[in-house]
Amino acid sequence: MRITAGARNNYEIVIERDLVFHAASGMVSVMRILIVEDEKKLAGFIRKGLEEQGFTVTVCHNGDEAYTLLRAEPFDLIVLDIMLPGRDGLSILKNLRERKNTVPVILVTARVEKVERVEGLNLGADDYIAKPFYMDELIARVQAVLRRSSGEQLSVLRAGELTVNLITREVRRGKGEIILPPREFSLLEYLMRSPGRVFTRSQILEHVWGYSFDPGTNLVDVCIQRLRSQIDTGHADSLIEAVRGVGYRFRKTEETV
Ligand code: CA
């Protein structure tokens, strides 16, 4: 069987006899994801989204069952809710790490669970996503975490001539090195991780500044202008597009990884 799932996120996934080939990374493997989420509707939604990306998905609605399952079967990644019937997400995570199990974990948190989120990251979660979220965002995070955990050089984001090294924080477009202040760097990284997706000002504020509401400032627009002036200088085309009445997006190019 050979199904080409398309070039979503510029990331062609070909399923061949249960092997998932990630064209962007050259990895060949069966990627098994465990979803631990007691909200059945949400769990089903996540399952569908991840299966569409070619992942093999197991769903578990209860913390105790997840705990038992994780002792019996290997997974490549866990999408782990915090508040669960039975054992909670954080104690599952804590137990995994105590057992030196380094399986990547993305925590699913409610907006009010800030303390738990920080605790989760301290316990060794690889990332978190706050409810409510877009499936695209979760997929981007799953892919990013898998790339990181596969030990590859995907700490570098690329779009045409623009390269952003997330470790050394070097930014280049063509031959020119660009020095970006931390805020502009975070903004660029955020937009670049989901090329083509439009982010509202509120979403950008929340992710880049950590505000959970729109305080009615033009912070985002000002930062976008500064970022554009840095990365577009000397180039005819702008990599960041304004979408009227909505927000901004990173232009999707053939070469975006
Ligand atoms: Ca829950």
mmCIF file of N, CA, C and O and ligand atoms in Angstrom, residues 37-39 81 83-84 131, ligand 1:
data_model
loop_
_atom_site.group_PDB
_atom_site.id
_atom_site.type_symbol
_atom_site.label_atom_id
_atom_site.label_comp_id
_atom_site.label_asym_id
_atom_site.label_seq_id
_atom_site.Cartn_x
_atom_site.Cartn_y
_atom_site.Cartn_z
ATOM 1 N N GLU A 37 -6.092 11.618 27.019
ATOM 2 C CA GLU A 37 -7.026 12.754 27.100
ATOM 3 C C GLU A 37 -8.407 12.203 27.455
ATOM 4 O O GLU A 37 -8.925 11.341 26.759
ATOM 5 N N ASP A 38 -8.971 12.705 28.552
ATOM 6 C CA ASP A 38 -10.263 12.163 28.982
ATOM 7 C C ASP A 38 -11.452 12.799 28.279
ATOM 8 O O ASP A 38 -12.548 12.251 28.301
ATOM 9 N N GLU A 39 -11.254 13.957 27.643
ATOM 10 C CA GLU A 39 -12.368 14.536 26.878
ATOM 11 C C GLU A 39 -12.428 13.765 25.564
ATOM 12 O O GLU A 39 -11.590 13.961 24.680
ATOM 13 N N ASP A 81 -2.637 14.975 28.542
ATOM 14 C CA ASP A 81 -3.480 15.932 29.265
ATOM 15 C C ASP A 81 -3.056 15.920 30.738
ATOM 16 O O ASP A 81 -2.533 14.919 31.232
ATOM 17 N N MET A 83 -5.174 17.083 33.648
ATOM 18 C CA MET A 83 -6.267 16.656 34.530
ATOM 19 C C MET A 83 -6.930 15.412 33.943
ATOM 20 O O MET A 83 -7.546 15.483 32.883
ATOM 21 N N LEU A 84 -6.768 14.309 34.648
ATOM 22 C CA LEU A 84 -7.296 13.035 34.136
ATOM 23 C C LEU A 84 -7.947 12.264 35.259
ATOM 24 O O LEU A 84 -7.546 12.385 36.413
ATOM 25 N N LYS A 131 -5.210 24.545 25.786
ATOM 26 C CA LYS A 131 -6.552 24.449 25.203
ATOM 27 C C LYS A 131 -7.214 25.822 25.245
ATOM 28 O O LYS A 131 -7.054 26.512 26.241
HETATM 29 CA CA CA B 1 -8.754 16.529 31.196
#
